[in-house]
């Protein structure tokens, strides 16, 4: 009106599906925690940045009318409360031992403030030993939470995912020793990357950025993901997303024996040592191709459709998800998806160390890592791995690297966790068994309301 200053009006369109919090904006004196002069409201929204990253942004709307601001505040809160997938209460597990012991710092500095801003209540457990999260999940009242969050590496996430699914079977009254048709996890799982490789986080978000992971959880971006069961003929070993037998498992087994080393150093040491002592495993692989189940399952007994290969294999990978990481930007299994109801079986037959290194180097490039005569890939629904015990291991095979197989216990790398099994391991894929926070799908329920800021 009377102002001599000419202000140029700027208009910005905000979609409410991108807003995750609304707060009243007040001017307070130093040390004042409540009250203060009302200045307007602040809208917090989620922005897409480069390289799959998300960030938060504040838009300030200035108005000195208490009634006007309260009316807008209530209306916008009602809209935000209408987004069904957005969590209001979360059970959080923090593994303080992950990677460089950064998980607690990452949670307190980057994750917790965003949860608080979004008015999400949290119940935090800082794990003290391996299996701690699993024991808590077996006992806690999961119905009190909208989701579970794990701040840690791949091993920690795998333990929490296994605990969630195991709890679901217990609640459904199923025999947990043998689970042929498991029930789905009761609540979604969120992954905050705080490990070394962070394969699951990379696969979900395309980055290991903790703020991005947190905002996917806050915004309620959910995708149903396939999960595998790993079993022996007599018991369920665990639920998981991927596994390696042979080189990948031996490397992990050796790294676990050198826990006294810093994380990156022991993994580099284990990789080089295992490569230097490269040896194949003799085993028999039985698998049921996916197309047989799709086309012939109702016409023939699927038991007659199993295929077998046997021989000496340097590495066997079984993966239900693409398994992206910084060292494998296309993924360890780029031909599978998060929820296509199948697994990738990747078999590396015995070859020279030079050729095997060429194969490994391909993972870091855009070239096809499977374009070698000694690498075979299959799309399968089930796999059985039967190692052949060596009757007389030589002296070199009795070293720490090969001690497990010499004793009849073969190492398995399941989602970054070491497991040792002597008998046949049976792997099945179960479509869309768990919901994970992280993938922004197009079918999110959202309001069409928008806020015009002038």
Tab-separated table of C-alpha atoms in Angstrom:
chain	number	residue	atom	x	y	z
A	1	UNK	CA	0.000	0.000	0.000
A	2	UNK	CA	1.973	2.958	1.325
A	3	UNK	CA	5.340	1.284	0.845
A	4	UNK	CA	7.708	2.972	-1.537
A	5	UNK	CA	9.511	-0.353	-2.135
A	6	UNK	CA	8.363	-2.279	-5.206
A	7	UNK	CA	8.221	-6.026	-4.493
A	8	UNK	CA	8.053	-8.513	-7.347
A	9	UNK	CA	5.639	-11.333	-6.573
A	10	UNK	CA	7.024	-14.838	-7.057
A	11	UNK	CA	4.768	-17.856	-7.341
A	12	UNK	CA	5.825	-21.374	-6.487
A	13	UNK	CA	3.725	-24.499	-6.844
A	14	UNK	CA	4.104	-27.130	-4.116
A	15	UNK	CA	2.534	-30.556	-4.466
A	16	UNK	CA	1.362	-31.866	-1.123
A	17	UNK	CA	2.745	-35.317	-1.899
A	18	UNK	CA	6.206	-33.712	-1.645
A	19	UNK	CA	5.496	-32.081	1.747
A	20	UNK	CA	6.369	-34.020	4.891
A	21	UNK	CA	5.943	-31.443	7.673
A	22	UNK	CA	4.218	-28.169	8.529
A	23	UNK	CA	5.199	-26.041	11.535
A	24	UNK	CA	4.075	-22.728	13.025
A	25	UNK	CA	6.845	-20.160	12.684
A	26	UNK	CA	7.536	-18.026	15.765
A	27	UNK	CA	10.155	-15.532	16.889
A	28	UNK	CA	11.651	-16.552	20.237
A	29	UNK	CA	14.311	-15.071	22.460
A	30	UNK	CA	17.458	-17.001	23.294
A	31	UNK	CA	16.595	-19.853	25.648
A	32	UNK	CA	12.856	-19.506	25.059
A	33	UNK	CA	11.340	-22.900	24.168
A	34	UNK	CA	7.621	-22.113	24.035
A	35	UNK	CA	5.436	-19.241	22.914
A	36	UNK	CA	6.882	-16.323	21.005
A	37	UNK	CA	5.571	-13.964	18.357
A	38	UNK	CA	3.781	-15.782	15.524
A	39	UNK	CA	5.310	-14.989	12.131
A	40	UNK	CA	3.504	-17.490	9.879
A	41	UNK	CA	3.941	-21.149	8.933
A	42	UNK	CA	6.816	-23.147	7.440
A	43	UNK	CA	6.271	-25.942	4.938
A	44	UNK	CA	8.988	-28.626	4.703
A	45	UNK	CA	9.188	-30.481	1.422
A	46	UNK	CA	11.295	-33.214	-0.158
A	47	UNK	CA	13.376	-32.271	-3.200
A	48	UNK	CA	14.980	-34.536	-5.811
A	49	UNK	CA	18.627	-33.747	-6.421
A	50	UNK	CA	21.180	-35.203	-8.798
A	51	UNK	CA	22.402	-38.816	-8.568
A	52	UNK	CA	19.193	-40.160	-6.983
A	53	UNK	CA	19.679	-38.013	-3.884
A	54	UNK	CA	16.868	-36.399	-1.920
A	55	UNK	CA	17.101	-33.367	0.335
A	56	UNK	CA	14.742	-31.378	2.531
A	57	UNK	CA	13.785	-27.758	1.867
A	58	UNK	CA	11.841	-25.176	3.922
A	59	UNK	CA	9.330	-22.719	2.440
A	60	UNK	CA	8.348	-19.873	4.787
A	61	UNK	CA	4.857	-18.338	4.530
A	62	UNK	CA	4.642	-15.074	6.457
A	63	UNK	CA	1.365	-13.947	8.090
A	64	UNK	CA	0.850	-12.311	11.481
A	65	UNK	CA	-2.772	-13.435	11.963
A	66	UNK	CA	-3.023	-16.157	14.618
A	67	UNK	CA	-6.431	-17.329	13.336
A	68	UNK	CA	-5.311	-17.363	9.714
A	69	UNK	CA	-2.131	-19.327	10.451
A	70	UNK	CA	-3.899	-21.810	12.725
A	71	UNK	CA	-6.519	-22.458	10.039
A	72	UNK	CA	-3.885	-23.136	7.366
A	73	UNK	CA	-1.832	-25.212	9.792
A	74	UNK	CA	-4.776	-27.486	10.693
A	75	UNK	CA	-5.829	-27.870	7.074
A	76	UNK	CA	-2.359	-28.803	5.847
A	77	UNK	CA	-1.858	-31.236	8.761
A	78	UNK	CA	-5.107	-32.970	7.817
A	79	UNK	CA	-3.835	-33.439	4.280
A	80	UNK	CA	-0.497	-34.838	5.500
A	81	UNK	CA	-2.260	-37.233	7.874
A	82	UNK	CA	-4.166	-38.599	4.883
A	83	UNK	CA	-1.083	-40.221	3.330
A	84	UNK	CA	-1.586	-43.827	4.416
A	85	UNK	CA	1.948	-45.204	3.927
A	86	UNK	CA	3.712	-42.534	5.973
A	87	UNK	CA	4.887	-43.866	9.340
A	88	UNK	CA	3.945	-42.200	12.625
A	89	UNK	CA	5.816	-44.593	14.919
A	90	UNK	CA	9.016	-46.531	14.188
A	91	UNK	CA	11.111	-49.170	15.930
A	92	UNK	CA	14.772	-48.296	15.254
A	93	UNK	CA	17.840	-50.532	15.549
A	94	UNK	CA	21.292	-48.917	15.506
A	95	UNK	CA	24.406	-51.067	15.164
A	96	UNK	CA	27.225	-48.985	16.724
A	97	UNK	CA	29.875	-51.404	15.410
A	98	UNK	CA	29.061	-50.996	11.710
A	99	UNK	CA	31.921	-49.946	9.387
A	100	UNK	CA	33.872	-47.135	11.109
A	101	UNK	CA	31.485	-47.070	14.088
A	102	UNK	CA	29.606	-44.203	12.442
A	103	UNK	CA	26.051	-45.556	12.787
A	104	UNK	CA	25.253	-43.749	16.050
A	105	UNK	CA	26.557	-40.441	14.673
A	106	UNK	CA	24.632	-40.901	11.412
A	107	UNK	CA	21.413	-41.584	13.289
A	108	UNK	CA	21.740	-38.732	15.791
A	109	UNK	CA	22.947	-36.092	13.320
A	110	UNK	CA	21.130	-36.947	10.080
A	111	UNK	CA	18.223	-39.296	10.736
A	112	UNK	CA	16.691	-38.424	14.117
A	113	UNK	CA	16.218	-34.691	13.330
A	114	UNK	CA	14.194	-35.526	10.210
A	115	UNK	CA	12.079	-38.071	12.095
A	116	UNK	CA	11.409	-35.422	14.761
A	117	UNK	CA	10.561	-32.795	12.150
A	118	UNK	CA	8.054	-35.201	10.578
A	119	UNK	CA	6.489	-35.893	14.027
A	120	UNK	CA	7.509	-39.563	13.902
A	121	UNK	CA	7.810	-41.226	17.298
A	122	UNK	CA	10.748	-43.598	17.661
A	123	UNK	CA	11.770	-46.395	19.991
A	124	UNK	CA	15.534	-46.891	19.613
A	125	UNK	CA	17.575	-49.985	20.456
A	126	UNK	CA	21.367	-49.732	20.184
A	127	UNK	CA	22.453	-53.315	19.568
A	128	UNK	CA	25.118	-54.716	21.863
A	129	UNK	CA	25.903	-58.083	20.259
A	130	UNK	CA	25.188	-60.163	17.153
A	131	UNK	CA	21.624	-61.446	17.327
A	132	UNK	CA	20.463	-58.656	19.674
A	133	UNK	CA	18.008	-57.203	17.130
A	134	UNK	CA	16.659	-60.685	16.414
A	135	UNK	CA	15.966	-61.372	20.085
A	136	UNK	CA	14.239	-57.982	20.505
A	137	UNK	CA	12.033	-58.533	17.454
A	138	UNK	CA	10.873	-61.878	18.790
A	139	UNK	CA	9.537	-60.204	21.931
A	140	UNK	CA	8.504	-56.629	21.109
A	141	UNK	CA	4.939	-55.479	20.408
A	142	UNK	CA	5.219	-54.867	16.676
A	143	UNK	CA	1.605	-53.747	16.365
A	144	UNK	CA	2.636	-50.536	18.143
A	145	UNK	CA	4.824	-49.521	15.173
A	146	UNK	CA	4.208	-48.595	11.545
A	147	UNK	CA	7.638	-49.800	10.499
A	148	UNK	CA	11.084	-50.983	11.562
A	149	UNK	CA	14.323	-49.155	10.670
A	150	UNK	CA	17.867	-50.506	10.713
A	151	UNK	CA	20.897	-48.193	10.853
A	152	UNK	CA	23.862	-50.356	9.922
A	153	UNK	CA	25.504	-52.442	7.209
A	154	UNK	CA	24.212	-55.315	5.114
A	155	UNK	CA	24.680	-57.847	7.899
A	156	UNK	CA	22.632	-55.762	10.341
A	157	UNK	CA	19.852	-55.221	7.798
A	158	UNK	CA	19.793	-58.933	6.987
A	159	UNK	CA	19.425	-59.786	10.677
A	160	UNK	CA	16.506	-57.366	11.115
A	161	UNK	CA	14.789	-58.580	7.925
A	162	UNK	CA	15.200	-62.188	9.090
A	163	UNK	CA	13.836	-61.260	12.515
A	164	UNK	CA	10.791	-59.534	11.037
A	165	UNK	CA	9.935	-62.503	8.833
A	166	UNK	CA	10.653	-65.059	11.541
A	167	UNK	CA	8.354	-63.132	13.879
A	168	UNK	CA	5.652	-63.198	11.196
A	169	UNK	CA	5.863	-67.005	10.982
A	170	UNK	CA	5.711	-67.347	14.780
A	171	UNK	CA	2.664	-65.071	14.994
A	172	UNK	CA	0.990	-67.082	12.221
A	173	UNK	CA	1.564	-70.318	14.147
A	174	UNK	CA	3.868	-71.807	11.492
A	175	UNK	CA	6.646	-74.309	12.119
A	176	UNK	CA	9.827	-72.253	11.898
A	177	UNK	CA	11.993	-75.332	11.304
A	178	UNK	CA	10.460	-75.805	7.872
A	179	UNK	CA	8.736	-72.930	6.084
A	180	UNK	CA	7.503	-73.803	2.588
A	181	UNK	CA	4.987	-70.963	2.205
A	182	UNK	CA	5.960	-68.131	4.555
A	183	UNK	CA	3.603	-65.281	5.430
A	184	UNK	CA	4.546	-61.661	4.713
A	185	UNK	CA	6.357	-59.394	7.174
A	186	UNK	CA	3.855	-57.435	9.310
A	187	UNK	CA	5.441	-53.980	8.842
A	188	UNK	CA	7.814	-52.353	6.305
A	189	UNK	CA	11.575	-52.243	6.806
A	190	UNK	CA	13.659	-49.092	6.344
A	191	UNK	CA	17.390	-49.192	5.613
A	192	UNK	CA	19.744	-46.400	6.700
A	193	UNK	CA	23.184	-47.177	5.190
A	194	UNK	CA	26.003	-47.152	7.732
A	195	UNK	CA	28.128	-50.097	6.586
A	196	UNK	CA	30.954	-50.692	4.138
A	197	UNK	CA	29.269	-51.857	0.926
A	198	UNK	CA	25.591	-51.090	1.700
A	199	UNK	CA	24.319	-53.300	-1.114
A	200	UNK	CA	20.661	-53.221	-0.104
A	201	UNK	CA	20.675	-49.426	0.335
A	202	UNK	CA	22.326	-48.923	-3.074
A	203	UNK	CA	19.756	-51.245	-4.647
A	204	UNK	CA	16.838	-49.393	-3.061
A	205	UNK	CA	17.976	-45.789	-3.418
A	206	UNK	CA	20.738	-45.787	-6.042
A	207	UNK	CA	22.993	-44.166	-3.423
A	208	UNK	CA	24.249	-44.682	0.130
A	209	UNK	CA	23.154	-41.171	1.146
A	210	UNK	CA	21.665	-41.382	4.679
A	211	UNK	CA	19.393	-38.332	4.244
A	212	UNK	CA	17.965	-39.806	1.048
A	213	UNK	CA	17.206	-43.072	2.839
A	214	UNK	CA	15.574	-41.194	5.729
A	215	UNK	CA	13.366	-39.093	3.461
A	216	UNK	CA	12.161	-42.196	1.593
A	217	UNK	CA	11.054	-43.565	4.971
A	218	UNK	CA	9.470	-40.268	6.048
A	219	UNK	CA	7.605	-39.948	2.725
A	220	UNK	CA	6.339	-43.524	2.966
A	221	UNK	CA	7.781	-44.702	-0.343
A	222	UNK	CA	7.208	-48.465	-0.196
A	223	UNK	CA	7.946	-51.333	-2.555
A	224	UNK	CA	7.210	-55.048	-2.085
A	225	UNK	CA	10.456	-57.044	-2.461
A	226	UNK	CA	11.196	-60.732	-3.066
A	227	UNK	CA	12.905	-62.693	-0.292
A	228	UNK	CA	14.672	-66.077	-0.284
A	229	UNK	CA	14.549	-68.856	2.289
A	230	UNK	CA	17.812	-70.707	2.901
A	231	UNK	CA	17.194	-74.164	4.368
A	232	UNK	CA	18.826	-77.519	4.955
A	233	UNK	CA	16.725	-80.688	4.617
A	234	UNK	CA	15.966	-80.438	8.350
A	235	UNK	CA	15.754	-76.746	9.248
A	236	UNK	CA	15.321	-73.150	8.106
A	237	UNK	CA	18.652	-71.329	8.213
A	238	UNK	CA	17.395	-67.824	7.538
A	239	UNK	CA	15.528	-65.421	5.301
A	240	UNK	CA	17.667	-63.293	2.991
A	241	UNK	CA	18.006	-61.516	-0.334
A	242	UNK	CA	21.253	-62.898	-1.776
A	243	UNK	CA	23.998	-65.431	-1.147
A	244	UNK	CA	27.412	-66.492	-2.405
A	245	UNK	CA	29.131	-69.860	-2.133
A	246	UNK	CA	32.792	-70.328	-2.997
A	247	UNK	CA	35.030	-67.288	-3.517
A	248	UNK	CA	32.567	-64.718	-2.133
A	249	UNK	CA	31.952	-66.790	0.982
A	250	UNK	CA	35.606	-67.701	1.532
A	251	UNK	CA	36.570	-64.029	1.345
A	252	UNK	CA	34.010	-63.161	4.032
A	253	UNK	CA	35.102	-66.098	6.218
A	254	UNK	CA	38.710	-64.913	6.136
A	255	UNK	CA	37.710	-61.303	6.816
A	256	UNK	CA	35.742	-62.437	9.883
A	257	UNK	CA	38.879	-64.112	11.236
A	258	UNK	CA	40.639	-60.717	11.148
A	259	UNK	CA	38.056	-58.602	12.965
A	260	UNK	CA	40.892	-56.862	14.785
A	261	UNK	CA	41.757	-55.068	11.530
A	262	UNK	CA	39.935	-51.912	10.396
A	263	UNK	CA	36.953	-52.786	8.210
A	264	UNK	CA	38.320	-51.726	4.814
A	265	UNK	CA	41.764	-53.198	5.509
A	266	UNK	CA	40.526	-56.624	6.533
A	267	UNK	CA	38.243	-56.841	3.495
A	268	UNK	CA	41.048	-55.876	1.129
A	269	UNK	CA	43.377	-58.331	2.841
A	270	UNK	CA	40.791	-61.139	2.685
A	271	UNK	CA	40.069	-60.453	-0.986
A	272	UNK	CA	43.736	-60.522	-2.003
A	273	UNK	CA	44.547	-63.562	0.153
A	274	UNK	CA	41.576	-65.555	-1.124
A	275	UNK	CA	42.464	-64.622	-4.701
A	276	UNK	CA	46.054	-65.743	-4.133
A	277	UNK	CA	44.844	-69.089	-2.731
A	278	UNK	CA	42.107	-69.418	-5.374
A	279	UNK	CA	40.543	-72.874	-5.315
A	280	UNK	CA	37.268	-74.235	-6.653
A	281	UNK	CA	34.618	-76.050	-4.670
A	282	UNK	CA	33.367	-79.383	-5.951
A	283	UNK	CA	29.599	-79.510	-5.728
A	284	UNK	CA	26.357	-80.416	-7.436
A	285	UNK	CA	23.849	-77.716	-8.330
A	286	UNK	CA	20.197	-78.559	-8.892
A	287	UNK	CA	17.837	-75.828	-10.025
A	288	UNK	CA	14.302	-75.310	-11.248
A	289	UNK	CA	14.199	-72.775	-14.103
A	290	UNK	CA	11.546	-70.100	-13.808
A	291	UNK	CA	9.969	-70.674	-17.214
A	292	UNK	CA	9.201	-74.301	-16.378
A	293	UNK	CA	7.122	-73.258	-13.391
A	294	UNK	CA	5.307	-70.631	-15.428
A	295	UNK	CA	4.505	-72.791	-18.441
A	296	UNK	CA	4.369	-76.383	-17.268
A	297	UNK	CA	3.666	-76.342	-13.518
A	298	UNK	CA	0.012	-77.272	-13.995
A	299	UNK	CA	0.710	-79.934	-16.631
A	300	UNK	CA	3.714	-81.805	-15.275
A	301	UNK	CA	5.201	-82.728	-11.955
A	302	UNK	CA	7.779	-79.966	-11.388
A	303	UNK	CA	10.007	-82.479	-9.605
A	304	UNK	CA	10.781	-84.004	-13.012
A	305	UNK	CA	11.899	-80.641	-14.401
A	306	UNK	CA	14.896	-80.056	-12.156
A	307	UNK	CA	18.188	-79.553	-13.961
A	308	UNK	CA	21.579	-80.539	-12.570
A	309	UNK	CA	25.128	-79.443	-13.168
A	310	UNK	CA	28.138	-80.650	-11.226
A	311	UNK	CA	31.820	-79.922	-11.237
A	312	UNK	CA	34.363	-77.570	-9.745
A	313	UNK	CA	33.106	-73.999	-9.289
A	314	UNK	CA	35.026	-70.921	-8.169
A	315	UNK	CA	31.886	-69.036	-7.153
A	316	UNK	CA	28.137	-69.551	-7.066
A	317	UNK	CA	25.846	-66.537	-6.600
A	318	UNK	CA	22.113	-66.787	-5.889
A	319	UNK	CA	20.408	-63.393	-5.855
A	320	UNK	CA	16.782	-62.274	-5.724
A	321	UNK	CA	17.692	-58.570	-6.097
A	322	UNK	CA	20.166	-56.763	-8.408
A	323	UNK	CA	22.663	-56.094	-5.569
A	324	UNK	CA	24.077	-52.705	-6.582
A	325	UNK	CA	27.077	-51.162	-4.837
A	326	UNK	CA	29.779	-48.604	-5.563
A	327	UNK	CA	32.085	-51.336	-6.896
A	328	UNK	CA	29.341	-52.830	-9.093
A	329	UNK	CA	27.196	-49.954	-10.406
A	330	UNK	CA	25.221	-52.276	-12.713
A	331	UNK	CA	24.754	-54.747	-9.892
A	332	UNK	CA	26.088	-58.195	-9.054
A	333	UNK	CA	22.943	-59.589	-10.696
A	334	UNK	CA	21.800	-56.891	-13.162
A	335	UNK	CA	19.315	-59.159	-14.939
A	336	UNK	CA	16.992	-59.577	-11.957
A	337	UNK	CA	14.655	-57.097	-10.257
A	338	UNK	CA	13.397	-56.324	-6.764
A	339	UNK	CA	10.088	-58.134	-7.220
A	340	UNK	CA	9.938	-60.218	-10.378
A	341	UNK	CA	9.507	-63.506	-8.473
A	342	UNK	CA	12.783	-65.024	-9.626
A	343	UNK	CA	16.432	-65.432	-8.661
A	344	UNK	CA	19.607	-65.076	-10.680
A	345	UNK	CA	21.874	-68.125	-10.456
A	346	UNK	CA	25.405	-67.167	-11.549
A	347	UNK	CA	27.925	-69.998	-11.794
A	348	UNK	CA	31.639	-69.380	-12.321
A	349	UNK	CA	33.361	-72.601	-13.333
A	350	UNK	CA	36.975	-73.381	-12.601
A	351	UNK	CA	39.365	-71.277	-14.667
A	352	UNK	CA	42.730	-69.598	-14.358
A	353	UNK	CA	43.315	-66.828	-11.840
A	354	UNK	CA	43.956	-64.395	-14.703
A	355	UNK	CA	40.610	-65.113	-16.363
A	356	UNK	CA	38.782	-64.967	-13.036
A	357	UNK	CA	40.279	-61.519	-12.325
A	358	UNK	CA	39.107	-60.334	-15.755
A	359	UNK	CA	35.609	-61.478	-14.824
A	360	UNK	CA	35.748	-59.619	-11.480
A	361	UNK	CA	36.998	-56.415	-13.108
A	362	UNK	CA	33.974	-56.382	-15.411
A	363	UNK	CA	31.707	-55.698	-12.411
A	364	UNK	CA	33.186	-52.212	-12.057
A	365	UNK	CA	32.558	-51.303	-15.703
A	366	UNK	CA	29.619	-51.185	-18.104
A	367	UNK	CA	30.789	-54.325	-19.905
A	368	UNK	CA	28.939	-57.621	-19.532
A	369	UNK	CA	30.579	-59.471	-16.643
A	370	UNK	CA	28.988	-62.751	-17.777
A	371	UNK	CA	30.413	-62.750	-21.310
A	372	UNK	CA	32.997	-65.441	-20.560
A	373	UNK	CA	32.925	-69.130	-21.541
A	374	UNK	CA	33.358	-70.186	-17.903
A	375	UNK	CA	30.393	-68.117	-16.581
A	376	UNK	CA	26.834	-69.444	-16.789
A	377	UNK	CA	23.668	-67.609	-15.752
A	378	UNK	CA	20.168	-68.949	-15.127
A	379	UNK	CA	16.846	-67.454	-14.071
A	380	UNK	CA	15.456	-69.803	-11.443
A	381	UNK	CA	12.837	-70.292	-8.753
A	382	UNK	CA	14.688	-72.826	-6.597
A	383	UNK	CA	18.308	-73.947	-6.181
A	384	UNK	CA	19.916	-76.782	-4.245
A	385	UNK	CA	23.655	-76.681	-3.539
A	386	UNK	CA	25.266	-79.972	-2.482
A	387	UNK	CA	29.006	-79.700	-1.681
A	388	UNK	CA	31.188	-82.757	-2.132
A	389	UNK	CA	33.274	-83.454	0.965
A	390	UNK	CA	36.985	-83.931	0.372
A	391	UNK	CA	38.198	-87.127	1.962
A	392	UNK	CA	41.835	-86.042	2.186
A	393	UNK	CA	42.414	-82.301	2.272
A	394	UNK	CA	46.013	-81.395	1.594
A	395	UNK	CA	48.081	-79.280	3.936
A	396	UNK	CA	47.432	-76.035	2.153
A	397	UNK	CA	43.677	-76.603	2.215
A	398	UNK	CA	43.870	-76.972	5.976
A	399	UNK	CA	44.920	-73.346	6.426
A	400	UNK	CA	42.561	-70.809	7.963
A	401	UNK	CA	41.197	-69.979	4.515
A	402	UNK	CA	40.064	-73.550	3.884
A	403	UNK	CA	39.580	-74.802	7.432
A	404	UNK	CA	35.812	-74.638	7.179
A	405	UNK	CA	35.545	-76.910	4.150
A	406	UNK	CA	38.247	-79.254	5.490
A	407	UNK	CA	36.108	-79.769	8.583
A	408	UNK	CA	33.004	-80.327	6.473
A	409	UNK	CA	31.435	-76.938	7.219
A	410	UNK	CA	31.299	-74.830	4.086
A	411	UNK	CA	31.061	-71.046	4.411
A	412	UNK	CA	28.127	-69.143	2.946
A	413	UNK	CA	27.888	-65.385	2.506
A	414	UNK	CA	24.207	-64.535	3.037
A	415	UNK	CA	23.634	-60.767	2.733
A	416	UNK	CA	27.069	-60.095	4.195
A	417	UNK	CA	26.584	-62.496	7.110
A	418	UNK	CA	28.768	-65.582	7.456
A	419	UNK	CA	27.056	-68.957	7.858
A	420	UNK	CA	28.642	-72.409	7.820
A	421	UNK	CA	26.752	-75.463	6.619
A	422	UNK	CA	27.865	-78.993	5.821
A	423	UNK	CA	24.746	-80.394	4.192
A	424	UNK	CA	22.694	-79.452	1.155
A	425	UNK	CA	21.338	-75.901	1.150
A	426	UNK	CA	17.982	-75.357	-0.519
A	427	UNK	CA	17.178	-71.806	-1.695
A	428	UNK	CA	13.639	-70.740	-2.650
A	429	UNK	CA	12.397	-67.335	-3.760
A	430	UNK	CA	9.128	-66.014	-2.325
A	431	UNK	CA	7.577	-63.122	-4.297
A	432	UNK	CA	6.979	-59.812	-2.542
A	433	UNK	CA	7.428	-61.215	0.966
A	434	UNK	CA	8.472	-57.953	2.619
A	435	UNK	CA	7.844	-54.233	2.095
A	436	UNK	CA	10.930	-52.020	2.026
A	437	UNK	CA	10.996	-48.258	2.287
A	438	UNK	CA	12.889	-46.725	-0.585
A	439	UNK	CA	11.359	-47.066	-4.019
A	440	UNK	CA	9.146	-44.176	-5.078
A	441	UNK	CA	6.366	-45.970	-6.980
A	442	UNK	CA	3.693	-44.321	-9.096
A	443	UNK	CA	0.783	-45.833	-7.221
A	444	UNK	CA	1.348	-43.985	-3.968
A	445	UNK	CA	-1.901	-42.709	-2.510
A	446	UNK	CA	-1.659	-38.947	-2.531
A	447	UNK	CA	-3.790	-35.910	-2.316
A	448	UNK	CA	-4.121	-33.662	-5.334
A	449	UNK	CA	-4.230	-30.593	-3.106
A	450	UNK	CA	-1.564	-27.990	-3.754
A	451	UNK	CA	-0.387	-24.928	-1.933
A	452	UNK	CA	0.187	-21.750	-3.950
A	453	UNK	CA	2.751	-19.550	-2.299
A	454	UNK	CA	2.668	-15.922	-3.477
